[in-house]
CSV table of C-alpha atoms in Angstrom, one decimal:
chain,number,residue,atom,x,y,z
A,481,MET,CA,-19.5,6.3,21.0
A,482,ILE,CA,-22.1,5.6,18.3
A,483,ALA,CA,-19.4,5.2,15.7
A,484,LEU,CA,-17.5,2.8,18.0
A,485,ARG,CA,-20.6,0.8,18.6
A,486,LYS,CA,-21.2,0.5,14.8
A,487,PHE,CA,-17.6,-0.7,14.4
A,488,GLU,CA,-18.0,-3.3,17.0
A,489,LEU,CA,-21.2,-4.6,15.4
A,490,PHE,CA,-19.4,-4.7,12.0
A,491,GLU,CA,-16.6,-6.7,13.6
A,492,ALA,CA,-19.1,-9.1,15.2
A,493,ALA,CA,-20.8,-9.6,11.9
A,494,ALA,CA,-17.5,-10.1,10.1
A,495,SER,CA,-16.5,-12.8,12.6
A,496,LEU,CA,-19.8,-14.7,11.9
A,497,LEU,CA,-19.4,-14.5,8.2
A,498,TYR,CA,-15.6,-15.2,8.3
A,499,PRO,CA,-14.7,-17.5,11.2
A,500,PRO,CA,-11.1,-17.0,12.4
A,501,VAL,CA,-9.3,-19.6,10.3
A,502,CYS,CA,-6.3,-19.2,8.0
A,503,THR,CA,-7.5,-18.1,4.6
A,504,LEU,CA,-4.7,-20.1,3.0
A,505,CYS,CA,-4.4,-23.4,4.8
A,506,GLY,CA,-7.6,-23.5,6.9
A,507,GLY,CA,-5.8,-23.9,10.1
A,508,LYS,CA,-6.9,-22.3,13.4
A,509,THR,CA,-6.0,-18.7,14.1
A,510,ARG,CA,-6.7,-16.2,16.9
A,511,ALA,CA,-10.0,-14.2,16.8
A,512,GLY,CA,-9.7,-11.5,14.2
A,513,GLU,CA,-6.7,-13.1,12.5
A,514,TYR,CA,-7.0,-14.8,9.1
A,515,LEU,CA,-3.5,-15.9,8.5
A,516,CYS,CA,-1.8,-18.5,10.7
A,517,ALA,CA,1.8,-17.9,11.9
A,518,GLN,CA,3.2,-20.6,9.6
A,519,CYS,CA,1.6,-19.1,6.5
A,520,GLU,CA,2.5,-15.5,7.5
A,521,ALA,CA,6.1,-16.5,7.9
A,522,LYS,CA,6.1,-17.2,4.2
A,523,ALA,CA,5.5,-13.5,3.4
A,524,MET,CA,8.8,-12.1,2.0
A,525,ARG,CA,10.0,-9.1,3.9
A,526,ILE,CA,12.0,-6.5,2.0
A,527,VAL,CA,15.4,-6.2,3.6
A,528,ALA,CA,18.5,-4.2,2.7
A,529,PRO,CA,20.0,-3.7,0.2
A,530,PHE,CA,17.1,-1.9,-1.6
A,531,CYS,CA,16.6,1.2,-3.7
A,532,GLN,CA,16.0,4.2,-1.4
A,533,GLN,CA,13.5,5.7,-3.8
A,534,CYS,CA,11.4,2.7,-5.0
A,535,SER,CA,12.2,0.0,-2.5
A,536,GLU,CA,13.3,-2.5,-5.2
A,537,PRO,CA,15.4,-5.1,-3.3
A,538,PHE,CA,18.8,-6.2,-4.6
A,539,GLU,CA,21.2,-9.0,-3.8
A,540,GLY,CA,24.8,-8.5,-2.9
A,541,ALA,CA,26.9,-6.8,-0.3
A,542,ILE,CA,25.8,-3.2,-0.8
A,543,ALA,CA,26.4,-1.4,2.5
A,544,THR,CA,25.5,2.1,1.6
A,545,ALA,CA,22.2,3.7,0.6
A,546,PHE,CA,21.7,3.9,-3.2
A,547,THR,CA,19.2,4.6,-5.9
A,548,CYS,CA,18.6,1.9,-8.6
A,549,ALA,CA,19.3,2.5,-12.3
A,550,ASN,CA,15.6,2.3,-13.1
A,551,CYS,CA,14.9,5.4,-10.9
A,552,ALA,CA,18.2,7.2,-11.8
A,553,HIS,CA,17.5,7.0,-15.5
A,554,ARG,CA,14.0,8.4,-15.5
A,555,THR,CA,12.1,11.3,-13.8
A,556,ILE,CA,10.5,10.1,-10.6
A,557,TYR,CA,8.3,12.7,-8.9
A,558,PHE,CA,7.7,11.0,-5.5
A,559,ASP,CA,10.4,11.5,-2.9
A,560,ALA,CA,10.3,7.9,-1.9
A,561,ALA,CA,7.9,5.0,-2.3
A,562,VAL,CA,8.2,2.6,0.6
A,563,ALA,CA,7.0,-1.0,0.9
A,564,ALA,CA,7.9,-3.6,3.5
A,565,TYR,CA,6.9,-6.8,1.7
A,566,ARG,CA,7.4,-8.3,-1.7
A,567,GLY,CA,4.1,-8.6,-3.6
A,568,ARG,CA,4.6,-12.3,-4.4
A,569,GLY,CA,3.3,-15.6,-3.2
A,570,ILE,CA,1.0,-15.3,-0.3
A,571,VAL,CA,1.2,-11.5,-0.1
A,572,ARG,CA,0.1,-11.2,-3.7
A,573,GLN,CA,-2.7,-13.7,-3.1
A,574,ILE,CA,-4.0,-12.0,0.0
A,575,ILE,CA,-4.0,-8.5,-1.6
A,576,HIS,CA,-5.7,-9.9,-4.7
A,577,ASP,CA,-8.4,-11.6,-2.7
A,578,PHE,CA,-9.0,-8.5,-0.6
A,579,LYS,CA,-8.9,-6.1,-3.6
A,580,TYR,CA,-10.8,-8.1,-6.3
A,581,GLY,CA,-12.4,-10.9,-4.4
A,582,ARG,CA,-14.2,-8.6,-1.9
A,583,GLN,CA,-12.7,-10.5,1.0
A,584,VAL,CA,-13.1,-7.6,3.4
A,585,HIS,CA,-12.0,-9.7,6.4
A,586,LEU,CA,-8.5,-9.5,5.1
A,587,ARG,CA,-8.3,-5.7,5.5
A,588,ARG,CA,-6.4,-5.9,8.8
A,589,LEU,CA,-3.7,-8.1,7.4
A,590,VAL,CA,-3.2,-5.7,4.4
A,591,ALA,CA,-3.3,-2.8,6.8
A,592,ARG,CA,-0.6,-4.5,9.0
A,593,TRP,CA,1.7,-4.8,6.0
A,594,LEU,CA,1.0,-1.2,5.1
A,595,CYS,CA,1.8,-0.1,8.7
A,596,ALA,CA,5.1,-2.0,8.4
A,597,ALA,CA,6.0,0.3,5.5
A,598,LEU,CA,5.0,3.4,7.5
A,599,ASP,CA,7.4,2.3,10.2
A,600,ASP,CA,10.3,2.4,7.7
A,601,GLU,CA,13.0,4.9,8.6
A,602,ARG,CA,12.3,6.8,5.3
A,603,LEU,CA,8.8,7.6,6.7
A,604,ARG,CA,9.1,7.2,10.4
A,605,GLY,CA,9.1,10.6,12.2
A,606,ARG,CA,8.0,12.6,9.1
A,607,LYS,CA,5.0,14.8,9.6
A,608,PHE,CA,2.5,14.6,6.8
A,609,ASP,CA,-0.2,17.2,6.4
A,610,ILE,CA,-2.5,15.1,4.3
A,611,ILE,CA,-2.9,11.4,3.4
A,612,VAL,CA,-4.2,10.6,-0.1
A,613,PRO,CA,-5.3,7.1,-1.0
A,614,VAL,CA,-4.6,6.4,-4.7
A,615,PRO,CA,-8.1,6.1,-6.2
A,616,LEU,CA,-9.2,2.8,-7.6
A,617,HIS,CA,-10.9,3.4,-10.9
A,618,PRO,CA,-13.8,1.0,-11.7
A,619,THR,CA,-12.1,-0.1,-14.9
A,620,ARG,CA,-8.7,-0.6,-13.3
A,621,GLN,CA,-9.2,-4.4,-13.2
A,622,ARG,CA,-9.6,-4.5,-16.9
A,623,GLU,CA,-7.6,-1.5,-18.2
A,624,ARG,CA,-4.2,-0.3,-17.0
A,625,GLY,CA,-3.8,2.6,-19.4
A,626,PHE,CA,-6.4,5.1,-18.0
A,627,ASN,CA,-5.2,8.5,-16.7
A,628,GLN,CA,-5.2,7.8,-13.0
A,629,ALA,CA,-3.5,11.1,-12.3
A,630,SER,CA,-6.4,13.0,-13.9
A,631,LEU,CA,-8.8,11.0,-11.7
A,632,LEU,CA,-6.7,11.9,-8.7
A,633,ALA,CA,-6.8,15.6,-9.6
A,634,GLU,CA,-10.6,15.4,-9.9
A,635,LEU,CA,-11.0,13.6,-6.6
A,636,LEU,CA,-8.6,15.7,-4.6
A,637,THR,CA,-10.5,18.7,-3.4
A,638,ALA,CA,-8.1,19.8,-0.6
A,639,ASP,CA,-5.6,22.6,-1.3
A,640,VAL,CA,-2.2,21.0,-1.2
A,641,ARG,CA,-0.1,24.1,-1.6
A,642,GLY,CA,2.7,24.1,0.9
A,643,LEU,CA,1.8,20.7,2.3
A,644,HIS,CA,3.7,17.4,2.8
A,645,VAL,CA,1.6,14.6,1.2
A,646,LEU,CA,1.6,10.9,1.8
A,647,LEU,CA,0.1,8.7,-0.9
A,648,ILE,CA,-1.3,5.3,0.1
A,649,ASP,CA,-1.7,2.4,-2.3
A,650,ASP,CA,-1.9,-1.4,-2.2
A,651,VAL,CA,1.0,-2.5,-4.5
A,652,LEU,CA,3.9,-0.7,-6.1
A,653,THR,CA,4.7,-2.2,-9.5
A,654,THR,CA,6.6,0.1,-11.9
A,655,GLY,CA,6.0,3.2,-9.8
A,656,SER,CA,4.6,5.0,-12.8
A,657,THR,CA,1.1,5.6,-11.3
A,658,LEU,CA,2.5,6.9,-8.0
A,659,SER,CA,5.0,9.1,-9.9
A,660,GLU,CA,2.3,10.6,-12.0
A,661,CYS,CA,0.1,11.2,-9.0
A,662,ALA,CA,3.1,12.9,-7.3
A,663,ARG,CA,3.7,15.0,-10.3
A,664,VAL,CA,0.1,16.3,-10.2
A,665,LEU,CA,0.3,17.0,-6.5
A,666,LYS,CA,3.6,18.8,-6.8
A,667,ARG,CA,2.3,20.8,-9.7
A,668,ALA,CA,-0.6,21.8,-7.4
A,669,GLY,CA,1.9,23.1,-4.9
A,670,ALA,CA,2.8,20.2,-2.6
A,671,ILE,CA,6.2,20.5,-1.1
A,672,SER,CA,6.9,16.8,-0.9
A,673,VAL,CA,5.1,13.6,-1.8
A,674,HIS,CA,6.0,10.2,-0.3
A,675,ALA,CA,4.2,7.0,-0.8
A,676,ALA,CA,3.5,3.9,1.3
A,677,THR,CA,2.3,0.6,-0.1
A,678,ALA,CA,1.4,-2.8,1.4
A,679,ALA,CA,3.7,-4.5,-1.1
A,680,ARG,CA,6.3,-4.1,-3.8
A,681,ALA,CA,5.8,-6.2,-6.9
């Protein structure tokens, strides 16, 4: 009850600091919403055909499930990385403003895109024993070459032996970071490692 009350107070404070207007066009929105219907309609949804392992979309009449050449020609340690939206245009801008611009009022929108990924048939119905957010290193904004897997290993204190793990991240780009995290987790004994992201670059 106390935790709920604190959440309600936080929501009230956020509404005062960030009035319910579209963060892109300034148009009116419903309370707690920061993207109008017209702007949100511009978010590019990933639809079939797409790679079953990394969610990279493709054009053409591909009617069967497939794995793209990029995944087939390298070792990928995650079982599947799922994203529902392309990380371009307004999706890229919203995630960037939330992540680097400290626009915390956009968290629900990013979370909604993440939930869309979780509703994908590759993840829907699966039972995960533990959810692990990919850690954001303080220097990640400036450096892309740090060993994020080592950081994950340091931060992850739970015993993952025999567990099914779900990794959560904001954007899937090349998949290298998620794959390396999955490698560390599987080496530690995880049975499976899937990933869900708000967007796919």
